[in-house]
Coordinates of C-alpha atoms in Angstrom, one line a residue:
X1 CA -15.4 -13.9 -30.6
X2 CA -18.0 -16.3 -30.1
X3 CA -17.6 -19.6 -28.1
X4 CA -17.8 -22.4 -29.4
X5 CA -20.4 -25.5 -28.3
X6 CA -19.4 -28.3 -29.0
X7 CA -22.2 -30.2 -31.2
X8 CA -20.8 -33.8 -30.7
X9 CA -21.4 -36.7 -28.8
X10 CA -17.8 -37.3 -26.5
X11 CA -16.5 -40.9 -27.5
X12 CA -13.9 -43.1 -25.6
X13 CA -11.0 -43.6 -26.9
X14 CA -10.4 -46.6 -24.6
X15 CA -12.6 -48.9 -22.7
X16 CA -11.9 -46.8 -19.5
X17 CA -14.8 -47.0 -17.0
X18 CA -15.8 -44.1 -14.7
X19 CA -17.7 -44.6 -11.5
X20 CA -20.7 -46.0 -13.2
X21 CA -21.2 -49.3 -12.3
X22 CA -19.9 -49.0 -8.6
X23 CA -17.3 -51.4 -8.2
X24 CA -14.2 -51.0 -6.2
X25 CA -11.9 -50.9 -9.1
X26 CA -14.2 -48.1 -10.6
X27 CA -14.2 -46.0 -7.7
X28 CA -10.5 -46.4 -7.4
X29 CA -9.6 -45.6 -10.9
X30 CA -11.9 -42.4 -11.1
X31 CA -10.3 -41.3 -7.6
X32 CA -6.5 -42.6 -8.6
X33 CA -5.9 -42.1 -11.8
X34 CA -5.1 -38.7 -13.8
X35 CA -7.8 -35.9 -13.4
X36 CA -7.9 -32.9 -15.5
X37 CA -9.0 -30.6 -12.5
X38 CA -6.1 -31.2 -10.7
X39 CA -3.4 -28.1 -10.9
X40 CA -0.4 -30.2 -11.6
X41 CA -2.2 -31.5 -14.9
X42 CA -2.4 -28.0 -16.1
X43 CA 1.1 -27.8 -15.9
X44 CA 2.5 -31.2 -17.0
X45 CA -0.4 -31.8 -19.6
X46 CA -0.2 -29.2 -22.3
X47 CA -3.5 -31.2 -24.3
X48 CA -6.5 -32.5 -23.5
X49 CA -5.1 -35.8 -26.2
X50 CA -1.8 -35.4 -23.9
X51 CA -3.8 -36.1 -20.7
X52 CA -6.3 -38.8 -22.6
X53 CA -3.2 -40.8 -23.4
X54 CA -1.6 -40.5 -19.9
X55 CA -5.1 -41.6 -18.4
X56 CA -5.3 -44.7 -21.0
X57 CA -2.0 -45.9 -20.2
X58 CA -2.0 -46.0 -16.4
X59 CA -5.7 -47.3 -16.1
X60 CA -4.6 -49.9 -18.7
X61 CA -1.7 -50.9 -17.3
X62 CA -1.2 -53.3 -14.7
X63 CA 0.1 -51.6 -11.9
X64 CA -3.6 -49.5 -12.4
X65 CA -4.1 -49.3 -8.2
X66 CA -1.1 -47.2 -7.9
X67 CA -2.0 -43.9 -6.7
X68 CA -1.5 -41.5 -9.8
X69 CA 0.9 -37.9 -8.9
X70 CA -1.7 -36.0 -10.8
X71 CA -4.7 -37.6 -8.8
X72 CA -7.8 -36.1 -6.7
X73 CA -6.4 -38.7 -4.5
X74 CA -2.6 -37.6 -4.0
X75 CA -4.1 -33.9 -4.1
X76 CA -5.9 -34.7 -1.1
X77 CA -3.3 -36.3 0.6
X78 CA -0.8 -33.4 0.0
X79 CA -3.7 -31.0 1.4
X80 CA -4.3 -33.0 4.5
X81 CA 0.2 -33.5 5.1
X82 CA -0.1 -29.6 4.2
X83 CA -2.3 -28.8 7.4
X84 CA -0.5 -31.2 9.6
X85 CA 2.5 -30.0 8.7
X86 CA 1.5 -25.9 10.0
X87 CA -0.4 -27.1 13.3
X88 CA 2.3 -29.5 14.4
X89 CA 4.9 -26.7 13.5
X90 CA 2.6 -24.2 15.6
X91 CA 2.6 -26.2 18.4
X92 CA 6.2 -27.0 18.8
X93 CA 6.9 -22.8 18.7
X94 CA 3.9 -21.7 21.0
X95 CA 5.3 -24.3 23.7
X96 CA 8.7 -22.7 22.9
X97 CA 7.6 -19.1 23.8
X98 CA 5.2 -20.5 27.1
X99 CA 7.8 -22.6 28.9
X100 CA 11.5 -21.6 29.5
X101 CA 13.9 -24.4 29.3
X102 CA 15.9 -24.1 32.3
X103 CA 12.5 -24.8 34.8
X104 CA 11.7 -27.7 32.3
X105 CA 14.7 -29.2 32.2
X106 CA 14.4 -29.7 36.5
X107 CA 10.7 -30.2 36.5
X108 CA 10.0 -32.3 33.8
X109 CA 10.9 -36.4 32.7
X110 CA 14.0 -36.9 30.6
X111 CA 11.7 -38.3 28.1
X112 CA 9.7 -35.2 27.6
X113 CA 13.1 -33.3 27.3
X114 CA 14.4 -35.8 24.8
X115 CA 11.0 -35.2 22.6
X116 CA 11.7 -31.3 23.0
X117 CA 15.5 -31.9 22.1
X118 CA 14.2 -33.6 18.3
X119 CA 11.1 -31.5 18.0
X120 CA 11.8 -27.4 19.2
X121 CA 15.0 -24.9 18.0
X122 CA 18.5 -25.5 18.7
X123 CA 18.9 -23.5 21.7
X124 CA 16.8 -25.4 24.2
X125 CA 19.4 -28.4 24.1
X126 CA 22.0 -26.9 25.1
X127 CA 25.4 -28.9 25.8
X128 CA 25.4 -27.0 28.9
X129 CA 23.1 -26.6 32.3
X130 CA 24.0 -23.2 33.4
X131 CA 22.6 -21.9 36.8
X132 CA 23.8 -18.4 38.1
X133 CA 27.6 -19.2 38.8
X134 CA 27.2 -23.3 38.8
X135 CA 28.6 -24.6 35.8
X136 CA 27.7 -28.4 34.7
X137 CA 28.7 -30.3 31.6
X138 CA 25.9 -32.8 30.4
X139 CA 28.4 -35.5 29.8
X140 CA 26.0 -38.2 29.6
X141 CA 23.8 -36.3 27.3
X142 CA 26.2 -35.1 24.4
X143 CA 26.3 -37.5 22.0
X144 CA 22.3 -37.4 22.4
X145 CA 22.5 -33.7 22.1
X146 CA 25.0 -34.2 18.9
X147 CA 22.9 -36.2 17.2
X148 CA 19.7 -34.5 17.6
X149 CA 21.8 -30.9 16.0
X150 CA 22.4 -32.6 13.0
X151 CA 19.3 -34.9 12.8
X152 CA 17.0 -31.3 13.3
X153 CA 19.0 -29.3 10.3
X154 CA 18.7 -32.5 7.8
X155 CA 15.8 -34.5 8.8
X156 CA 13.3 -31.8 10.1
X157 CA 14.3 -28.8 8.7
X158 CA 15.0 -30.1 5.3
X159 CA 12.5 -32.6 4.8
X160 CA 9.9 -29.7 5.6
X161 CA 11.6 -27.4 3.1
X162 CA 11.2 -30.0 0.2
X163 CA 8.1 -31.1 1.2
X164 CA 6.9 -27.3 1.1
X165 CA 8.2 -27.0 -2.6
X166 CA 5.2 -30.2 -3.3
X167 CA 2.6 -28.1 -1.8
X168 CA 4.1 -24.9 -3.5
X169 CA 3.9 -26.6 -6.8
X170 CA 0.3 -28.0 -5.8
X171 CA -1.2 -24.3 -5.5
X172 CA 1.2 -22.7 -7.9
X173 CA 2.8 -20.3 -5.9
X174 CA 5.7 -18.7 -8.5
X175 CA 8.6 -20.3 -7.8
X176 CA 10.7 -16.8 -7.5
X177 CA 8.6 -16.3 -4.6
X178 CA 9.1 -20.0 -3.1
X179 CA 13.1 -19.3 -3.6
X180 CA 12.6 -15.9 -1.8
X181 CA 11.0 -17.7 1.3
X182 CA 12.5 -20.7 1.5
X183 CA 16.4 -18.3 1.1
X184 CA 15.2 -16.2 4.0
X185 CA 13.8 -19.2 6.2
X186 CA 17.0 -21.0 6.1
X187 CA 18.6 -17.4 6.8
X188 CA 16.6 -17.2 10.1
X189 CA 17.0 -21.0 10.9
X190 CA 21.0 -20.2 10.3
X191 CA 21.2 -17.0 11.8
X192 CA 19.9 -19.1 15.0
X193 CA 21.8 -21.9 15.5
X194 CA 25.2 -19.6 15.1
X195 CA 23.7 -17.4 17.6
X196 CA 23.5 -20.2 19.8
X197 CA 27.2 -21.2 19.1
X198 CA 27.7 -17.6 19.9
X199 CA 26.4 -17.7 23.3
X200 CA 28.2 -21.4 24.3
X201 CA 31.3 -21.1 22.9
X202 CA 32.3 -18.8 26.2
X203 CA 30.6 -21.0 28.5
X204 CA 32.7 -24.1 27.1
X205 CA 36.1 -22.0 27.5
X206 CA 34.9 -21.3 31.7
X207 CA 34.1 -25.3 32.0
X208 CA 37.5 -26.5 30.2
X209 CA 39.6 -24.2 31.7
X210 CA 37.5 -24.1 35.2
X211 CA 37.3 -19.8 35.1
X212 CA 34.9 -18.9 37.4
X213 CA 32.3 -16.7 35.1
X214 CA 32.7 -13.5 37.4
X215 CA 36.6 -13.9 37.1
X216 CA 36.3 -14.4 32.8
X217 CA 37.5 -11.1 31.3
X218 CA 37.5 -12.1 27.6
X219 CA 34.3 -13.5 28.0
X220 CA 32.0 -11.0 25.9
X221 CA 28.7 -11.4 27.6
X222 CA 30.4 -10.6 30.9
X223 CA 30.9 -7.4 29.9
X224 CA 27.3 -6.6 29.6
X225 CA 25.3 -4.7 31.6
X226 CA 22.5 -6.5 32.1
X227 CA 23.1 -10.2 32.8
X228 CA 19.4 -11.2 31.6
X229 CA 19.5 -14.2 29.6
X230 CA 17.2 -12.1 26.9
X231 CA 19.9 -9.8 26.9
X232 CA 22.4 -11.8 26.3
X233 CA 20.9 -13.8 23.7
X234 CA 20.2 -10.6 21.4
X235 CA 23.6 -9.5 22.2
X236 CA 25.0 -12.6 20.4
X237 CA 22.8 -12.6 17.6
X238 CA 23.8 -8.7 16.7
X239 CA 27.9 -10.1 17.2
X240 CA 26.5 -13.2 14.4
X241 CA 24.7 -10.7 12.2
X242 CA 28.2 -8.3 11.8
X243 CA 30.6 -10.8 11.0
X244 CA 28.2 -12.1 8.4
X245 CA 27.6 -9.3 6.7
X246 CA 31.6 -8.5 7.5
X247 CA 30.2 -5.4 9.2
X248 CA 32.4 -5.4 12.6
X249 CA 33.3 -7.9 15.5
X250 CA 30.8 -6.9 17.7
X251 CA 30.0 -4.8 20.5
X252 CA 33.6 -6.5 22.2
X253 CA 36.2 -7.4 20.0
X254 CA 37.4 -11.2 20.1
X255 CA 40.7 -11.9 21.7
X256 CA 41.1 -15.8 22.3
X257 CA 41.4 -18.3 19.7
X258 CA 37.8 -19.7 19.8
X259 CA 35.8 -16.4 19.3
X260 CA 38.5 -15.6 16.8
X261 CA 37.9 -18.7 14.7
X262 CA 34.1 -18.3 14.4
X263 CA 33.9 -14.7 13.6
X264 CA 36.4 -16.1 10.7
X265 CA 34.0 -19.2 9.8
X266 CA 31.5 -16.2 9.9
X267 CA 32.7 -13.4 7.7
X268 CA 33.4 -16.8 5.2
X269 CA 29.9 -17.9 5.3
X270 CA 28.5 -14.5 4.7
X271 CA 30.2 -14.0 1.6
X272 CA 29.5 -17.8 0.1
X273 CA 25.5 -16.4 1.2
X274 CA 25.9 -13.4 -0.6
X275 CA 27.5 -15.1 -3.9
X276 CA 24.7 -17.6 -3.6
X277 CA 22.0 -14.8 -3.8
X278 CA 23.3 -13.5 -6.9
X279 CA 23.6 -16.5 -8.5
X280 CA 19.8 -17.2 -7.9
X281 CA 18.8 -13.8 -9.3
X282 CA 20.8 -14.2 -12.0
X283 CA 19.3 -17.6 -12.5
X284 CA 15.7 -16.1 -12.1
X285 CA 16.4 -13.2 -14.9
X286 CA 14.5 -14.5 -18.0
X287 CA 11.8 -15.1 -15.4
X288 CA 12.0 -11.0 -14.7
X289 CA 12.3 -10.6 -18.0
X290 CA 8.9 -12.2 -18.7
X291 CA 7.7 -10.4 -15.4
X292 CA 8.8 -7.1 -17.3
X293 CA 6.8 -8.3 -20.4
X294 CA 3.3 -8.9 -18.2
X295 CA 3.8 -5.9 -16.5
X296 CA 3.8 -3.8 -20.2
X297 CA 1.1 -5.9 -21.3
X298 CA -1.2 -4.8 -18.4
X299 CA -0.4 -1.1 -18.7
X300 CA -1.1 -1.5 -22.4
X301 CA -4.9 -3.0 -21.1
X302 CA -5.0 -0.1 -19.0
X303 CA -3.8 2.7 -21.6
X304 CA -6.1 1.3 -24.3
X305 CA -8.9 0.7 -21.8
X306 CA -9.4 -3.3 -23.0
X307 CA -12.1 -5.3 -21.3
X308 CA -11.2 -7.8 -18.5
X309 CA -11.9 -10.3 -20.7
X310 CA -9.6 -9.2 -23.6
X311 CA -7.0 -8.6 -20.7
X312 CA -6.9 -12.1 -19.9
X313 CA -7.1 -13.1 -23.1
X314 CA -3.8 -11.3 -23.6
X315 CA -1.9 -12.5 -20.2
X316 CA -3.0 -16.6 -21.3
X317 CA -1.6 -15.8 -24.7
X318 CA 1.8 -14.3 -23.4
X319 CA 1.6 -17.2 -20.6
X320 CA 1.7 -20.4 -23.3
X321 CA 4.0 -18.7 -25.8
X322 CA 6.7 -17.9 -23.4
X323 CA 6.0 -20.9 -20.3
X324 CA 6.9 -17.8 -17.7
X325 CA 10.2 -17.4 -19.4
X326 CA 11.3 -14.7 -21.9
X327 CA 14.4 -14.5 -24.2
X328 CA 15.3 -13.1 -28.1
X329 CA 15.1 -16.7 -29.9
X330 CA 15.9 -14.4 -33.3
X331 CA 18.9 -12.9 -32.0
X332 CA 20.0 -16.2 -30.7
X333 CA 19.9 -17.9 -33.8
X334 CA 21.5 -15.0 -35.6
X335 CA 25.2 -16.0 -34.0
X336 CA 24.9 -19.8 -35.2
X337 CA 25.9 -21.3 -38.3
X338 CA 23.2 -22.6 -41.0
X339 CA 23.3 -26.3 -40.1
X340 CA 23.3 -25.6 -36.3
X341 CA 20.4 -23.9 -36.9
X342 CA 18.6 -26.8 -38.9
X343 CA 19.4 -29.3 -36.5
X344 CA 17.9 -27.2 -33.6
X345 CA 15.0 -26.3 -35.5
X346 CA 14.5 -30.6 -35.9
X347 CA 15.0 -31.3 -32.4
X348 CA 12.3 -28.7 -31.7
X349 CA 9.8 -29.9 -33.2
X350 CA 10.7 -33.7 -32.5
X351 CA 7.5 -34.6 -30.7
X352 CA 5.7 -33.0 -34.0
X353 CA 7.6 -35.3 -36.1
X354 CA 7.1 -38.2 -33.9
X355 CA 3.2 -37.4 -33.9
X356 CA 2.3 -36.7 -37.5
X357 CA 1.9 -40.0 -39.5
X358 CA 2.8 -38.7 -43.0
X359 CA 6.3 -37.9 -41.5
X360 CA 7.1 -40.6 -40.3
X361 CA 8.4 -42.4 -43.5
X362 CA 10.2 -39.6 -44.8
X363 CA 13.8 -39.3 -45.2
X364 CA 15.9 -37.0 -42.8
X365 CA 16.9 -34.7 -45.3
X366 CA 13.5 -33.9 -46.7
X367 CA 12.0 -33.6 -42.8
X368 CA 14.8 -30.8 -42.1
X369 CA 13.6 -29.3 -45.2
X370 CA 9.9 -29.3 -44.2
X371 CA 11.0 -28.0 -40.2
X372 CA 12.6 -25.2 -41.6
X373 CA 9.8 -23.7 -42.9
X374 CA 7.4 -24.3 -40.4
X375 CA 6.1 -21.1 -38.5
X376 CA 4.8 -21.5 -34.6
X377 CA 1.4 -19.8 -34.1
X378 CA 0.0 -20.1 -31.1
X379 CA -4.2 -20.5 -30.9
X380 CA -6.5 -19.5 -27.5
X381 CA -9.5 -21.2 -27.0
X382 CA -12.7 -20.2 -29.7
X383 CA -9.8 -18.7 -31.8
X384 CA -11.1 -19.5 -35.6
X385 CA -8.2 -20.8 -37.8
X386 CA -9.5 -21.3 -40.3
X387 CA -12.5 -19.6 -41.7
X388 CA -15.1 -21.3 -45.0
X389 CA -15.1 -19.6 -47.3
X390 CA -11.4 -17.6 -47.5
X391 CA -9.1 -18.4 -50.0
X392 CA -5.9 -20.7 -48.5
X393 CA -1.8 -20.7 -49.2
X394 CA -1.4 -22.9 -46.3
X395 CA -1.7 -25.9 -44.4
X396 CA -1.3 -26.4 -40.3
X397 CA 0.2 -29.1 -38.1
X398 CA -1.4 -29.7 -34.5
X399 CA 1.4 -29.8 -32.3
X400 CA -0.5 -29.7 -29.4
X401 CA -4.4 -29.2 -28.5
X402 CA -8.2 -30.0 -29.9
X403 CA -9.4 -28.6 -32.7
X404 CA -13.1 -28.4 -34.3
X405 CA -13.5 -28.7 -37.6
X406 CA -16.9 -27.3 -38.9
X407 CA -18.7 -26.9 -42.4
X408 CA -19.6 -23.6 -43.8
X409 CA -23.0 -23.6 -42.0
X410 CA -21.8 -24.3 -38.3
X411 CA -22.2 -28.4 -38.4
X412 CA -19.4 -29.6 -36.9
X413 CA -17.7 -32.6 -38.7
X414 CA -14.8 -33.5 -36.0
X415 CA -12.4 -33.2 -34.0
X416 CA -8.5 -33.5 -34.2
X417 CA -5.8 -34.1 -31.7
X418 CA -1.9 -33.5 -31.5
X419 CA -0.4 -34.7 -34.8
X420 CA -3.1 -33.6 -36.9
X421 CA -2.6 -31.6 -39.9
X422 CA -5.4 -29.5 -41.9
X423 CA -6.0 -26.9 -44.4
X424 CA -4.1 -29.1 -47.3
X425 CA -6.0 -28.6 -49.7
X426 CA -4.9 -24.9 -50.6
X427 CA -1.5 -26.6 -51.1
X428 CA -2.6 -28.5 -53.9
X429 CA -5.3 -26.1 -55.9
X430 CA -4.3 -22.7 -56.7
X431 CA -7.2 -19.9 -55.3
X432 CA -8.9 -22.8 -54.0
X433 CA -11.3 -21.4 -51.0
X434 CA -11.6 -23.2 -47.9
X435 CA -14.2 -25.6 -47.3
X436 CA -14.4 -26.2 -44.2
X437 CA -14.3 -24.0 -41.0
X438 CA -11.4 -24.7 -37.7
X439 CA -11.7 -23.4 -34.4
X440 CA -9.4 -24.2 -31.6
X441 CA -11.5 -25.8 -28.5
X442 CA -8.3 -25.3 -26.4
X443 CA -4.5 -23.7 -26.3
X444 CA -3.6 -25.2 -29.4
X445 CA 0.4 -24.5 -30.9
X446 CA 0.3 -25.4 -34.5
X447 CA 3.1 -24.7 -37.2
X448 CA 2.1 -23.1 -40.5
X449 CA 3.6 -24.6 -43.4
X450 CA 3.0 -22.1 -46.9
X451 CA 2.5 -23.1 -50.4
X452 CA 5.1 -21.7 -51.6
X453 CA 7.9 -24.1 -49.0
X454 CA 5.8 -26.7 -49.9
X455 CA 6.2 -26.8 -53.5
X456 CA 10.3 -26.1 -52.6
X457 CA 9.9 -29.1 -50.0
X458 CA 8.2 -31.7 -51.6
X459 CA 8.2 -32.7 -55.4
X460 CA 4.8 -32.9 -57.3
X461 CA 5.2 -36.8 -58.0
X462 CA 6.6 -37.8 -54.6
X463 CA 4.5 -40.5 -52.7
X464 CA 4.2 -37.6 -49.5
X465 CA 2.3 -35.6 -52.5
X466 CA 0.2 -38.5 -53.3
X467 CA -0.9 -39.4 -49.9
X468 CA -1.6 -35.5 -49.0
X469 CA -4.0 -35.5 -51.9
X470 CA -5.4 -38.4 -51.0
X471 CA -6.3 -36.9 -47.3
X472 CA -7.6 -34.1 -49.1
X473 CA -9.7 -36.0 -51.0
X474 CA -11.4 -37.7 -48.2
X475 CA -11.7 -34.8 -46.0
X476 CA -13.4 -32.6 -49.1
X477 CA -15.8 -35.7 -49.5
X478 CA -16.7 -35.9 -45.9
X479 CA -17.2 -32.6 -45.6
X480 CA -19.4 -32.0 -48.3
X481 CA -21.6 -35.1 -47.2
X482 CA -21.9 -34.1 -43.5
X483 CA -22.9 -30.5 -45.3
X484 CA -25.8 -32.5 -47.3
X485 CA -27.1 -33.9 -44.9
X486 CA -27.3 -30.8 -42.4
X487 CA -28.9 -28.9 -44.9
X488 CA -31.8 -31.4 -45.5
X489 CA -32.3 -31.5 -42.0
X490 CA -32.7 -27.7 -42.1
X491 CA -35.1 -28.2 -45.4
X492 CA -37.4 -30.4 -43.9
X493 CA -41.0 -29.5 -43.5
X494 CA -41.2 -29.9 -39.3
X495 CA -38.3 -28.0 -39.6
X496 CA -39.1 -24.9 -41.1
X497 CA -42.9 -25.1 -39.4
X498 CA -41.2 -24.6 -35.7
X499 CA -38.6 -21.9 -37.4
X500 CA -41.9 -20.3 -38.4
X501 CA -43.9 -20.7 -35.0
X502 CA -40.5 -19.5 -33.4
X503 CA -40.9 -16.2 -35.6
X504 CA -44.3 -15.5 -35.1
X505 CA -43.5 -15.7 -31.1
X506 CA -40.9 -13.0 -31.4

C-alpha cells in the first residue's frame, strides 16, 4: 500500500475566510464554527464533503456568531465545566468526611448549614437533631429540609449525570461503559438515601409517639451492641442491601407497620433494578456482539502475526462497516417478502439517491431497479479502486468520502465528493480497460453497480444512457489531456537534464 499525496492545490468551495485577515468575525468563525479536529465531528461527520457543507452553511448563515456543538470553542468550554465539575464535587465530599454534622450544626451559621443542606449527601440534613436521649423535631426547618431531598436527587444529581454523558461523548468513552458507571453511581446514591430512611424512620416513631429511646423495644438499632453512630449507620445500610436484593429482613426482623412498609417498598424496588439491568444488557447485545467480532479479529492479528499497522487497518475497517454494532442483515432479509425488501433497500440508500444528479430525474420504478443491484463496499484510506490499466464490468457510486482520480502515470486529475459516480465507461464498451486510476483519500462507502444489472436496469436508448455516455465522454477527454500534458512536462529538456544529474548523484 502506498499513501497517497495529494498533488493539488485545495480550492474553496465557498468564500469562507479563515483567520487571515484578523478581524473579529474571522477569529470568531475559525474558533466557532465546525472544526474537523474536534471528536464529535468524527462521529457526526462521516465525509470530509459532509463536514465542508455543514461548515458552508452555518458560516453562511445568519445566525454565523452562534457557537457551533462541534467547535474548538464548545470543546473548550465542555473541558473547562468538565474540571469544575470534579473539584467542586471533591470538595463538597472531603468536607463531608472532615467535619461531623452534629458539631456543625451547633457551631456553625444557619446559612452555612443551609449551603451544606443543597450541596453534601442526604444524611447531613436530617429531619431530626438527635443528642444522646434528647429528641428534637426541626419543625421550622422541614419544608426547607423537604425541598432540598428532592431538589439534590433532580437538580444536582441528575443534571451531573447528563452533563457527564456530554463529556463522555466528548472523549468517547464507549457508551456500555458510561451505562455501567452511571447504573452503579445511581445504585450507590440510592443505596444511601434509603439507608438514611432506614436509620430515621425509628427515630420518627420515638418523637410521634414520645417513647423514650432506652424504653423502644421494636426499635432495631436499640438492639445493637454498640451504640456508635458508625455502627449504626452500617447496620442500616446491610438491613437496605437484603431487602433489595430480597435476601432477609435484617439482622432484627421488622414488627411495626413503618419498618414493615419499607422493607416492602424495598424488596419492590430491587426487583424493578434487577429487570432494569437486563433490559440494558439486552439492549447492549449487538454492541457485544460486535465486541465478540473485534475480539476474533485481534486474535486473528495475533495468530497470523500481522503488523500493527495491518491490525489497525483491520479494526477501522470492521469499525465503519458495522458503526460498533453487529447483526446478520442476510438472514434478516431472508424472512421478508420481495417488495419489503425493495423498499428497504430504497430507503437505504436514500441519501445516495438524493446526492447523485443522474438519479434524480428518474422514475421510482427504474431507481428501485437500479438500488437493488447495488453492492456496499467499503474503502480505507490509500485503498486503490480502481486501478489503469485493468479491464472494467463496473461502475461505483460515492456514497460517502473523497476520492482521487489519477492518470495512468500518477498525475492526478481530481477529486470527487459524496454523490459522485465513476468507472462508467466499462458499462458502455465491452473489454474496455480502465483509463484512469481511483484511490480513496478517506473512508469512503461506495456501491458497485455491474454491467450486467445495468444493461437489465437501464435500456440502451434511454436518456439516463445518453447522459452516462456523455460523462464518459468528458471524463475520457479530460483524462487523456491532463495525461498530454504531464507527459510533455516529463519530455522536456530541463527536465530530463536534472533526472540525469539526479542519476549521476546516486
Amino acid at each position: 500500500m502506498i499513501e497517497h499525496t495529494c498533488e493539488l492545490f485545495l480550492k474553496r468551495e465557498n468564500n469562507f475566510s479563515f483567520v487571515k485577515p484578523l478581524t473579529f468575525k474571522n477569529i470568531w468563525t475559525a474558533w466557532c464554527s465546525i472544526n474537523k479536529y474536534t471528536p464529535k465531528t468524527n462521529i457526526y461527520m462521516d465525509s470530509t464533503a459532509t463536514m465542508n457543507a455543514e461548515k458552508i452553511r452555518h458560516t453562511g448563515s445568519k445566525y454565523w456568531w452562534i457557537i457551533h456543538p462541534f467547535s474548538y470553542a464548545r470543546y473548550v468550554l465542555n473541558v473547562n465545566k468538565f474540571y469544575f465539575y470534579f473539584s467542586s464535587y471533591n470538595k463538597t465530599y472531603i468536607l463531608f468526611l472532615i467535619k461531623r454534622i452534629h458539631r456543625l450544626m451547633w457551631d456553625t451559621l444557619m446559612m452555612a448549614i443551609y449551603f451544606i443542606a443543597f450541596f453534601t449527601i442526604p444524611f447531613m440534613i436530617c429531619f431530626v437533631t438527635m443528642d444522646y436521649e434528647i429528641i428534637g423535631l426541626d419543625i421550622v426547618n422541614i419544608p426547607i429540609y423537604a425541598i432540598c431531598w428532592i431538589d439534590i436527587f433532580y437538580e444536582d444529581i441528575q443534571r451531573r449525570i447528563i452533563s457527564c454523558k456530554h463529556y463522555f461523548q466528548h472523549f468517547e468513552i464507549k457508551n456500555f461503559y458510561f451505562e455501567f458507571g452511571t447504573t452503579l453511581l445511581l445504585g450507590l446514591y440510592f443505596i444511601f438515601w434509603c439507608s438514611c430512611l432506614c436509620y430515621l424512620i425509628p427515630i420518627l416513631l420515638m418523637y410521634f409517639f414520645n417513647i423514650p429511646p432506652t424504653e423502644c423495644e421494636n426499635c432495631w438499632m436499640m438492639k445493637l451492641e454498640d451504640s456508635s453512630f458508625q455502627f449504626r449507620f452500617k447496620n442500616a445500610a446491610f438491613i437496605v442491601l437484603e431487602n433489595i436484593l430480597s435476601s432477609g429482613y435484617g439482622l432484627f426482623v421488622s414488627e411495626t407497620d413503618g419498618p414493615i412498609i419499607f422493607n416492602s417498598i424495598l424488596m419492590i424496588i430491587g426487583r424493578i433494578i434487577v429487570c432494569y439491568m437486563l433490559i440494558m444488557f439486552l439492549r447492549i447485545k449487538s454492541e457485544l456482539k460486535f465486541q465478540e467480532l473485534i475480539d476474533q479479529v485481534k486474535a486473528y492479528a495475533r495468530q497470523k502475526q500481522l503488523l500493527p499497522l495491518m491490525k489497525n487497518r483491520l479494526l477501522t475497517y470492521y469499525k465503519h462497516r458495522f458503526k460498533n454494532t453487529y447483526f446478520q442483515s442476510k438472514r434478516i432479509l431472508s424472512d421478508l417478502t420481495e417488495p419489503l425488501r425493495d423498499e428497504i433497500a430504497f430507503q437505504s440508500c436514500r441519501r445516495l439517491i438524493e446526492n447523485v444528479d443522474i438519479f434524480k430525474n428518474l422514475p421510482k420504478n427504474i431507481l428501485q431497479s437500479i438500488v437493488k443491484h447495488l453492492k456496499f463496499e467499503l474503502y480505507l484510506p490509500n485503498d486503490v479502486i480502481i486501478k489503469a490499466g485493468t479491464q472494467g464490468d463496473c461502475m461505483y457510486f460515492l456514497a460517502s468520502g473523497t476520492i482521487a482520480v489519477l492518470t495512468p502515470t500518477g498525475k492526478e486529475v481530481c477529486h470527487l465528493n459524496d454523490g459522485a459516480h465513476f468507472g462508467e465507461i466499462a458499462l458502455l464498451v465491452v473489454d474496455q480497460r480502465r483509463v484512469a486510476s481511483v484511490v480513496a483519500v478517506e473512508v469512503c462507502e461506495v456501491y458497485r453497480l455491474d454491467r450486467k444489472d445495468f444493461r437489465h436496469c437501464i435500456e440502451v436508448n434511454s436518456e439516463l444512457f445518453a447522459e452516462i455516455e456523455r460523462i464518459a465522454a468528458e471524463r475520457i477527454e479530460k483524462t487523456v489531456r491532463v495525461e498530454e500534458q504531464h507527459e510533455r512536462f516529463l519530455m522536456r529538456p530541463a527536465r530530463l537534464l536534472s533526472l540525469f544529474n539526479e542519476s549521476k548523484k546516486i
